[in-house]
Coordinates of C-alpha atoms in Angstrom, one line a residue:
M1 CA -48.3 -3.3 -25.6
P2 CA -45.5 -0.8 -24.8
R3 CA -42.0 -2.3 -24.7
S4 CA -40.6 -2.6 -21.2
T5 CA -37.7 -0.3 -20.5
K6 CA -36.5 -2.4 -17.5
K7 CA -32.9 -3.5 -18.0
A8 CA -32.1 -7.2 -17.8
P9 CA -29.7 -8.0 -14.9
A10 CA -26.0 -8.1 -16.0
A11 CA -24.6 -11.5 -16.8
P12 CA -22.2 -12.7 -14.2
T13 CA -18.5 -12.7 -14.9
V14 CA -15.9 -15.1 -13.7
Q15 CA -12.7 -13.8 -12.1
A16 CA -9.7 -15.5 -10.6
V17 CA -6.6 -14.5 -8.7
I18 CA -3.5 -16.7 -8.4
F19 CA -1.2 -15.6 -5.5
L20 CA 2.3 -16.8 -4.8
G21 CA 2.8 -16.5 -1.1
A22 CA 5.7 -17.3 1.3
D23 CA 4.8 -20.9 1.8
A24 CA 1.9 -21.6 -0.6
M25 CA 0.5 -20.8 -4.0
S26 CA -3.2 -20.2 -3.9
M27 CA -6.1 -19.6 -6.3
M28 CA -9.5 -18.2 -5.7
V29 CA -12.2 -18.3 -8.4
C30 CA -15.3 -16.1 -8.0
E31 CA -18.5 -15.2 -9.9
Q32 CA -19.1 -11.5 -9.9
R33 CA -22.6 -10.1 -10.5
G34 CA -22.7 -6.4 -9.9
E35 CA -21.5 -5.8 -6.4
E36 CA -22.2 -9.4 -5.3
Q37 CA -19.4 -11.9 -5.3
R38 CA -19.8 -15.7 -5.0
V39 CA -16.8 -17.9 -4.3
L40 CA -16.6 -20.8 -6.7
D41 CA -13.3 -22.4 -5.8
V42 CA -10.3 -22.0 -3.5
L43 CA -7.2 -24.0 -3.9
S44 CA -3.8 -24.0 -2.2
Q45 CA -0.6 -25.9 -2.7
P46 CA 2.6 -25.6 -0.5
V47 CA 5.8 -24.1 -1.9
H48 CA 9.1 -23.5 -0.1
L49 CA 9.6 -19.9 -1.3
A50 CA 10.3 -18.4 2.1
R51 CA 13.0 -21.0 2.9
D52 CA 14.9 -19.8 -0.2
V53 CA 14.3 -16.1 0.2
F54 CA 15.4 -15.9 3.9
G55 CA 17.8 -18.8 3.8
G56 CA 20.0 -17.9 0.9
G57 CA 18.5 -15.0 -1.1
N58 CA 18.0 -17.0 -4.3
V59 CA 15.1 -19.2 -5.3
T60 CA 16.4 -22.6 -6.1
R61 CA 15.6 -24.4 -9.3
D62 CA 13.5 -27.0 -7.4
T63 CA 11.4 -24.3 -5.9
M64 CA 11.0 -22.6 -9.3
D65 CA 9.9 -25.9 -10.9
R66 CA 7.4 -26.4 -8.1
C67 CA 5.9 -22.9 -8.5
V68 CA 5.6 -23.4 -12.2
Q69 CA 4.0 -26.8 -11.8
V70 CA 1.4 -25.5 -9.4
A71 CA 0.7 -22.4 -11.6
R72 CA 0.2 -24.6 -14.7
G73 CA -2.2 -26.8 -12.7
F74 CA -4.2 -23.8 -11.7
C75 CA -4.3 -22.5 -15.3
D76 CA -5.5 -25.9 -16.5
L77 CA -8.3 -25.8 -14.1
L78 CA -9.2 -22.2 -15.2
G79 CA -9.5 -23.7 -18.7
E80 CA -12.6 -25.5 -17.6
Y81 CA -14.1 -22.2 -16.4
R82 CA -13.1 -20.6 -19.7
A83 CA -15.3 -23.1 -21.5
G84 CA -18.3 -21.1 -20.2
G85 CA -16.9 -17.7 -21.3
E86 CA -14.0 -15.3 -20.6
V87 CA -12.3 -15.4 -17.2
Q88 CA -10.5 -12.4 -15.8
V89 CA -7.3 -13.6 -14.1
R90 CA -4.7 -11.7 -12.0
L91 CA -1.3 -13.2 -11.2
L92 CA 0.4 -11.8 -8.1
A93 CA 3.3 -12.6 -5.8
T94 CA 4.2 -11.7 -2.2
N95 CA 6.5 -8.7 -1.5
I96 CA 9.2 -11.0 -0.1
L97 CA 10.2 -11.6 -3.8
L98 CA 11.7 -8.1 -3.7
D99 CA 14.4 -9.6 -1.3
I100 CA 15.7 -12.2 -3.8
R101 CA 18.5 -11.8 -6.3
N102 CA 17.0 -13.9 -9.1
M103 CA 13.5 -12.5 -9.0
D104 CA 13.5 -11.7 -12.7
T105 CA 14.1 -15.4 -13.5
L106 CA 11.2 -16.6 -11.4
V107 CA 8.9 -13.8 -12.7
N108 CA 9.8 -14.8 -16.3
R109 CA 9.1 -18.5 -15.8
L110 CA 5.7 -17.8 -14.1
Q111 CA 4.7 -15.4 -16.9
I112 CA 5.6 -18.0 -19.5
A113 CA 3.8 -20.8 -17.6
C114 CA 0.6 -18.8 -17.1
G115 CA 0.7 -16.4 -20.1
L116 CA 0.0 -13.6 -17.6
S117 CA 2.0 -10.6 -16.3
L118 CA 3.1 -11.2 -12.7
E119 CA 2.6 -8.3 -10.3
V120 CA 4.8 -8.3 -7.2
L121 CA 3.1 -6.6 -4.3
D122 CA 5.2 -4.0 -2.5
D123 CA 5.0 -2.7 1.0
G124 CA 2.5 0.0 0.1
E125 CA 0.1 -2.5 -1.4
M126 CA 0.5 -4.8 1.6
T127 CA -0.4 -1.9 3.8
R128 CA -3.5 -1.2 1.8
L129 CA -4.6 -4.8 2.1
L130 CA -4.0 -4.8 5.8
Y131 CA -6.1 -1.6 6.1
L132 CA -9.0 -3.2 4.3
S133 CA -8.7 -6.3 6.5
V134 CA -8.8 -4.1 9.6
Q135 CA -11.8 -2.1 8.4
S136 CA -13.6 -5.4 7.7
A137 CA -12.9 -6.7 11.2
L138 CA -13.9 -3.4 12.9
T139 CA -17.1 -3.3 10.9
R140 CA -18.1 -6.6 12.4
R141 CA -17.4 -5.3 15.9
P142 CA -19.3 -2.0 16.4
E143 CA -18.3 -2.0 20.1
L144 CA -14.8 -1.1 18.9
E145 CA -15.9 1.8 16.7
K146 CA -15.1 4.4 19.4
K147 CA -12.1 2.5 20.8
R148 CA -8.3 2.6 20.4
V149 CA -7.3 -0.6 18.6
L150 CA -3.8 -1.8 18.0
V151 CA -3.4 -4.1 15.0
V152 CA -0.4 -6.5 15.0
H153 CA 0.1 -8.2 11.6
A154 CA 2.9 -10.8 11.8
G155 CA 3.8 -11.5 8.1
P156 CA 6.4 -13.8 6.7
G157 CA 9.1 -11.2 6.6
N158 CA 7.9 -8.2 8.5
T159 CA 5.6 -7.3 11.4
R160 CA 3.3 -4.3 10.8
L161 CA 1.7 -2.3 13.6
L162 CA -1.3 0.0 13.0
V163 CA -3.4 1.9 15.5
S164 CA -7.1 2.8 14.7
D165 CA -8.4 5.5 17.1
K166 CA -12.1 6.0 16.7
G167 CA -11.9 4.8 13.1
R168 CA -8.9 7.0 12.2
I169 CA -5.4 5.5 11.6
T170 CA -3.1 7.5 14.0
F171 CA 0.0 5.3 13.9
Y172 CA 1.7 3.0 11.5
S173 CA 5.1 1.3 11.5
N174 CA 6.9 -1.7 10.0
Y175 CA 9.5 -3.9 11.6
R176 CA 11.8 -6.5 10.2
I177 CA 10.7 -9.5 12.3
G178 CA 8.5 -12.0 10.6
A179 CA 7.4 -15.6 11.1
H180 CA 9.5 -17.1 8.4
R181 CA 12.3 -14.6 8.6
T182 CA 12.8 -15.4 12.3
G183 CA 12.5 -19.1 12.0
I184 CA 14.8 -19.5 9.0
K185 CA 17.4 -17.0 10.2
L186 CA 17.7 -18.9 13.5
G187 CA 17.9 -22.2 11.6
E188 CA 16.3 -25.5 12.3
S189 CA 19.5 -26.9 13.8
A190 CA 19.8 -24.0 16.3
L191 CA 16.2 -24.4 17.4
A192 CA 16.5 -28.1 17.7
E193 CA 19.6 -27.8 19.9
A194 CA 18.1 -25.2 22.2
D195 CA 16.8 -26.2 25.6
D196 CA 13.9 -23.8 25.2
E197 CA 13.1 -22.9 21.5
A198 CA 10.6 -20.2 22.5
A199 CA 13.1 -18.5 24.8
L200 CA 15.7 -18.5 22.0
I201 CA 13.1 -16.9 19.6
R202 CA 12.2 -14.3 22.3
E203 CA 15.8 -13.4 22.8
H204 CA 16.3 -13.1 19.0
I205 CA 13.4 -10.6 18.6
R206 CA 13.7 -8.9 22.0
G207 CA 15.3 -5.7 20.8
T208 CA 12.7 -5.2 18.1
V209 CA 9.8 -6.0 20.4
E210 CA 11.1 -3.5 23.0
Q211 CA 11.3 -0.9 20.2
I212 CA 7.7 -1.7 19.3
G213 CA 6.6 -1.2 22.9
Y214 CA 8.5 2.1 23.1
D215 CA 7.1 3.3 19.7
V216 CA 3.5 2.5 20.6
D217 CA 3.8 4.1 24.1
A218 CA 5.3 7.3 22.5
A219 CA 2.6 7.5 19.8
L220 CA -0.5 6.9 21.9
P221 CA -1.9 9.1 24.7
A222 CA -3.1 6.0 26.5
A223 CA -2.9 2.2 26.2
P224 CA -5.0 0.5 23.4
D225 CA -8.4 -0.9 24.4
A226 CA -8.0 -3.9 22.1
V227 CA -5.3 -5.7 20.2
L228 CA -6.1 -7.5 16.9
L229 CA -3.7 -10.3 16.0
F230 CA -3.5 -10.8 12.2
G231 CA -1.2 -12.8 10.0
P232 CA -1.4 -15.6 7.5
D233 CA 0.7 -18.0 9.6
F234 CA -1.0 -17.0 12.8
H235 CA -4.4 -17.7 11.4
S236 CA -3.4 -21.0 9.9
I237 CA -2.7 -22.4 13.4
D238 CA -5.5 -24.9 14.2
S239 CA -5.8 -24.8 18.0
P240 CA -8.8 -24.4 20.3
L241 CA -6.8 -21.8 22.2
L242 CA -7.4 -19.4 19.3
R243 CA -11.1 -19.9 19.2
G244 CA -13.6 -17.7 21.1
E245 CA -12.0 -15.2 23.5
V246 CA -8.3 -15.0 23.3
T247 CA -6.3 -14.2 26.5
Q248 CA -2.7 -13.6 27.5
E249 CA -2.8 -17.0 29.3
K250 CA -4.1 -18.8 26.2
L251 CA -1.3 -17.3 24.0
T252 CA 1.3 -18.3 26.6
K253 CA -0.1 -21.8 26.7
L254 CA -0.2 -22.0 22.9
V255 CA 3.5 -21.1 22.7
K256 CA 4.3 -23.8 25.3
Q257 CA 2.3 -26.4 23.5
I258 CA 4.0 -25.8 20.2
A259 CA 7.5 -25.8 21.8
A260 CA 6.7 -29.0 23.7
C261 CA 5.6 -30.8 20.5
P262 CA 8.4 -32.6 18.6
A263 CA 9.2 -30.6 15.4
A264 CA 8.4 -33.7 13.2
Q265 CA 4.8 -33.8 14.7
R266 CA 3.9 -30.1 14.6
A267 CA 2.6 -30.1 11.1
D268 CA 0.1 -32.9 11.8
R269 CA -1.0 -31.5 15.2
F270 CA -1.5 -27.9 14.2
S271 CA -2.6 -28.5 10.5
E272 CA 0.5 -27.0 9.0
T273 CA 2.3 -27.9 5.8
D274 CA 6.0 -28.7 5.6
A275 CA 6.6 -25.3 4.0
S276 CA 4.9 -23.4 6.8
V277 CA 5.7 -25.4 9.9
C278 CA 9.0 -23.5 10.5
A279 CA 6.9 -20.3 11.0
L280 CA 4.6 -21.9 13.5
L281 CA 6.5 -21.2 16.8
P282 CA 7.9 -17.8 15.7
T283 CA 4.5 -16.4 14.7
A284 CA 2.9 -17.5 18.0
T285 CA 5.9 -16.1 19.9
I286 CA 5.9 -12.8 18.1
A287 CA 2.1 -12.3 18.9
Q288 CA 2.6 -13.3 22.5
S289 CA 5.6 -11.1 23.0
I290 CA 3.9 -8.0 21.6
A291 CA 0.6 -8.7 23.4
R292 CA 2.4 -8.8 26.7
F293 CA 3.1 -5.1 26.5
F294 CA -0.7 -4.4 26.8
P295 CA -2.0 -6.6 29.6
E296 CA -5.3 -4.6 30.0
A297 CA -6.3 -4.8 26.3
V298 CA -8.8 -7.2 24.9
L299 CA -7.1 -9.7 22.6
L300 CA -8.9 -10.6 19.3
C301 CA -8.0 -13.1 16.6
P302 CA -10.5 -12.5 13.8
K303 CA -9.5 -15.7 12.0
E304 CA -12.7 -16.2 10.1
E305 CA -12.4 -12.8 8.6
Y306 CA -8.9 -13.2 7.3
A307 CA -8.6 -16.4 5.4
G308 CA -10.7 -15.7 2.3
A309 CA -10.8 -12.0 2.6
F310 CA -7.1 -11.5 1.6
L311 CA -7.5 -13.3 -1.8
A312 CA -10.9 -11.6 -2.4
Q313 CA -9.3 -8.2 -2.1
L314 CA -6.8 -9.2 -4.9
M315 CA -9.6 -9.9 -7.4
P316 CA -9.2 -8.0 -10.7
T317 CA -12.1 -5.6 -10.1
H318 CA -11.9 -5.4 -6.3
R319 CA -9.5 -2.4 -5.9
N320 CA -11.1 0.7 -4.5
D321 CA -8.7 3.4 -3.6
S322 CA -11.4 5.7 -2.3
V323 CA -11.7 3.9 1.0
L324 CA -8.0 4.7 1.7
E325 CA -7.8 8.3 0.4
D326 CA -8.5 10.0 3.7
E327 CA -5.8 8.0 5.4
V328 CA -3.3 8.8 2.7
I329 CA -4.0 12.5 3.0
H330 CA -3.9 12.3 6.8
F331 CA -0.5 10.7 6.9
S332 CA 0.8 13.1 4.2
Q333 CA -0.2 16.0 6.4
L334 CA 1.5 14.4 9.4
L335 CA 4.7 14.1 7.3
A336 CA 4.4 17.7 6.2
A337 CA 3.9 18.9 9.8
R338 CA 7.0 16.9 10.9
Y339 CA 9.1 18.9 8.5
R340 CA 7.4 22.2 9.3
T341 CA 6.0 23.0 5.9
D342 CA 3.9 26.1 5.3
R343 CA 0.5 24.6 6.0
A344 CA -1.5 27.5 4.6
H345 CA 0.5 27.6 1.3
S346 CA 0.3 23.8 0.9
A347 CA -3.4 23.8 1.5
H348 CA -4.0 26.5 -1.1
I349 CA -1.7 24.8 -3.7
R350 CA -3.7 21.6 -3.1
K351 CA -7.0 23.5 -3.7
L352 CA -5.7 25.0 -6.9
C353 CA -4.2 21.7 -8.1
M354 CA -7.5 19.9 -7.6
A355 CA -9.4 22.6 -9.4
L356 CA -7.0 22.4 -12.4
F357 CA -7.1 18.6 -12.4
D358 CA -10.9 18.5 -12.4
R359 CA -11.6 21.3 -14.9
L360 CA -9.0 20.1 -17.4
Q361 CA -10.0 16.4 -17.1
E362 CA -10.7 16.0 -20.8
L363 CA -7.3 17.4 -21.6
H364 CA -5.1 15.2 -19.4
G365 CA -7.3 12.1 -19.2
L366 CA -5.9 10.9 -15.8
N367 CA -7.8 8.8 -13.2
R368 CA -8.7 9.1 -9.6
H369 CA -5.6 7.5 -8.2
E370 CA -3.4 9.8 -10.2
R371 CA -5.5 12.7 -8.8
L372 CA -4.6 11.5 -5.3
L373 CA -0.9 11.5 -6.2
L374 CA -1.1 15.2 -7.3
K375 CA -3.0 16.0 -4.1
V376 CA -0.2 14.4 -1.9
A377 CA 2.5 16.2 -4.0
A378 CA 0.7 19.5 -3.4
I379 CA 0.9 18.9 0.4
L380 CA 4.6 17.9 0.3
H381 CA 6.1 19.9 -2.6
E382 CA 8.0 22.3 -0.3
I383 CA 8.9 19.8 2.4
G384 CA 12.6 20.2 1.4
T385 CA 12.7 23.8 2.9
F386 CA 13.2 22.0 6.3
I387 CA 16.8 21.3 5.1
S388 CA 17.4 24.5 3.2
P389 CA 15.4 26.9 1.1
K390 CA 18.2 26.7 -1.5
N391 CA 17.6 23.6 -3.7
H392 CA 14.6 22.7 -1.6
H393 CA 13.1 20.9 -4.6
R394 CA 16.0 18.4 -4.5
H395 CA 15.9 18.1 -0.7
G396 CA 12.2 17.5 -0.9
Q397 CA 12.6 14.6 -3.3
Y398 CA 15.2 13.1 -0.9
I399 CA 12.9 13.4 2.1
I400 CA 9.9 11.9 0.3
L401 CA 11.9 9.0 -1.2
N402 CA 13.2 8.1 2.3
S403 CA 9.7 8.3 3.9
E404 CA 6.8 5.9 3.9
I405 CA 3.4 7.4 3.1
F406 CA 0.7 5.1 4.5
G407 CA -1.4 3.5 1.8
L408 CA 0.9 4.4 -1.1
S409 CA 3.1 2.0 -3.0
R410 CA 6.8 2.5 -3.6
H411 CA 6.1 3.4 -7.2
D412 CA 3.6 6.1 -6.0
V413 CA 6.2 7.6 -3.6
E414 CA 8.7 7.8 -6.4
V415 CA 6.2 9.7 -8.6
I416 CA 5.5 12.1 -5.7
G417 CA 9.2 12.6 -5.1
L418 CA 9.7 13.6 -8.8
L419 CA 6.8 16.0 -8.6
A420 CA 8.5 17.7 -5.6
R421 CA 11.7 17.7 -7.6
Y422 CA 10.1 19.4 -10.7
H423 CA 7.7 21.8 -9.1
R424 CA 9.9 24.8 -9.7
H425 CA 13.2 24.6 -11.7
G426 CA 13.8 22.6 -14.9
A427 CA 11.7 20.0 -16.7
P428 CA 12.0 16.3 -16.4
T429 CA 14.9 15.1 -18.6
M430 CA 16.6 11.9 -19.5
S431 CA 19.7 13.0 -17.7
D432 CA 17.9 12.4 -14.3
S433 CA 18.3 8.8 -13.4
S434 CA 15.4 8.7 -11.0
Y435 CA 13.2 9.8 -14.0
T436 CA 14.7 7.7 -16.7
E437 CA 14.4 4.5 -14.6
L438 CA 10.6 4.8 -14.8
D439 CA 8.7 3.2 -17.7
L440 CA 7.3 5.4 -20.4
P441 CA 3.6 5.7 -19.1
T442 CA 4.9 6.7 -15.7
R443 CA 7.3 9.3 -17.2
L444 CA 4.3 10.8 -19.1
L445 CA 2.3 10.8 -15.9
V446 CA 5.1 12.7 -14.1
Q447 CA 5.2 15.3 -16.9
K448 CA 1.4 15.9 -16.8
L449 CA 1.2 16.2 -13.0
A450 CA 4.3 18.3 -12.7
A451 CA 2.8 20.7 -15.4
L452 CA -0.4 21.1 -13.3
L453 CA 1.5 21.6 -10.1
R454 CA 3.7 24.3 -11.7
V455 CA 0.7 26.2 -13.0
A456 CA -0.8 26.1 -9.4
E457 CA 2.5 27.4 -8.1
A458 CA 2.5 30.3 -10.5
M459 CA -1.1 31.2 -9.5
E460 CA 0.0 31.3 -5.9
R461 CA 3.3 33.2 -6.6
A462 CA 2.7 35.8 -4.0
H463 CA 1.7 33.3 -1.2
S464 CA -1.3 35.6 -0.7
H465 CA -4.2 33.3 -1.7
R466 CA -5.4 36.0 -4.1
I467 CA -6.7 33.4 -6.6
S468 CA -9.2 31.1 -5.0
D469 CA -11.4 30.3 -8.0
F470 CA -11.3 30.4 -11.7
T471 CA -13.1 29.2 -14.8
V472 CA -11.5 27.7 -17.9
R473 CA -12.0 28.9 -21.5
Y474 CA -10.4 27.4 -24.6
N475 CA -9.5 30.1 -27.1
N476 CA -7.9 28.5 -30.2
R477 CA -4.5 27.2 -29.0
R478 CA -4.7 29.0 -25.7
I479 CA -6.3 28.1 -22.4
E480 CA -7.5 31.1 -20.5
L481 CA -8.0 30.9 -16.7
L482 CA -10.6 33.5 -15.9
V483 CA -10.2 34.8 -12.3
P484 CA -13.0 36.7 -10.5
G485 CA -12.2 39.6 -8.1
V486 CA -8.6 40.1 -9.2
H487 CA -7.8 42.8 -11.7
D488 CA -4.0 42.9 -11.8
L489 CA -2.5 39.5 -12.6
T490 CA 0.9 40.7 -13.7
L491 CA 2.9 38.9 -11.0
E492 CA 1.1 35.6 -11.6
N493 CA 1.4 35.8 -15.4
R494 CA 5.1 36.6 -15.1
A495 CA 5.5 33.4 -13.1
L496 CA 3.3 31.5 -15.5
R497 CA 5.5 32.4 -18.5
D498 CA 8.3 30.5 -16.8
K499 CA 6.4 27.7 -15.0
G500 CA 3.8 27.3 -17.7
A501 CA 6.3 26.3 -20.4
L502 CA 6.1 22.6 -19.3
F503 CA 2.3 22.8 -19.5
T504 CA 2.6 24.1 -23.1
D505 CA 5.1 21.5 -24.1
I506 CA 3.0 18.6 -22.7
F507 CA -0.5 19.7 -23.7
G508 CA 0.1 21.9 -26.7
Y509 CA -1.7 24.9 -25.3
D510 CA -0.4 28.3 -24.0
I511 CA -1.9 29.1 -20.7
V512 CA -2.7 32.6 -19.4
L513 CA -4.6 34.2 -16.5
L514 CA -7.2 36.9 -17.2
P515 CA -9.6 38.9 -15.0
A516 CA -13.1 37.4 -15.2

């Protein structure tokens, strides 16, 4: 009988993520089979990280010992899963670690305890995770697909606001009020002595909340139709007031109930831990204070979609940048428009950069995310002309480094800033501190992307869009770009002799333009 050609289903793989958060260390273990994911285990243990970060700026030895103890316990449990085969494990920590002075000590101890490299999430990665959570929540509510939705994410240190208008992110901002930051900064003694704890918190955050109301009002043509209330501490509150339909009255009642409950009893009543109870009243008050600006909006608290989704998005194989690419490009274009860049020139440079990247893929070997960084750099490379055409490459780097590009990490923004810096004069050198502070793989990435951007700039030397297409031909140690419809390429080749030197140094090929 003929042998069957049907492939056997792929064997499942076991993956795990260990995450150090503001008030707990958690672990999720999943079985991955193709696109399907089955949760095998979820564990969480309290830690007092936020108390140290926002209270004194250093993680105490007791907290470090506790984090290491929990991490080792999780790793011992993973040993049981490893008995059945290899387990892919990712070790991550909250972005509030970036606010502490002895972060390196904690990172080192955790890496030794687990035998894993610790990744500290930055604001860009947190934004990506929030975006994915929002998309998941909106997918489950098709009635909001054509609506204007304001998302309020009250995190441990910051509160993020995001507006989705008919599925498109139109506004994003980040404010330094958070559940733990607020509770710890005020201090337990001040809250205990206050006649009205909630009123004291509202007064503490009043200026920022008013700024939020002003920013949203200025950014939106009309009030939001719905407000989604997100946040790890907000979703951990166990109260019937947050089940089903949430209203302004229920939020107000929740704040009053928490404030009326003696501090020593709040953990038991609202299912909090000792490490998270200090954030209980601040997180409810922040949500209530912001929601009050939008009395006509429907309030939603998608609790069931948040708890496990956050850890699941951190799994080793989960990351998918493609879902966020359109938003990254959209916000890059908004930033370029704010600084009055030449839109037509930037669009053409972007087109040429993408063609060079795709047609020279085998030469540079870069991935899709790195392609996105080049695309953003093409949009923003001349943003510095807003300050002055003279030295605009340096001005551009300054503007980019002092801007936030939605969906990109701080590391990504630094790379894009360097691409703006090196799109015209000079090559990356070790005399540039912003370049030398990067690790070697990132420095090589900057060189490769800057080389492609400079070739595109040479091809558009006249700002006339004469070159709209080309094919690539390898001829010994020379790469020939064959351009149809253009017979005199003298101007572009003169520019390429200068700008193409970096390409030749990096890739080992001379590059020239020829009529097709």
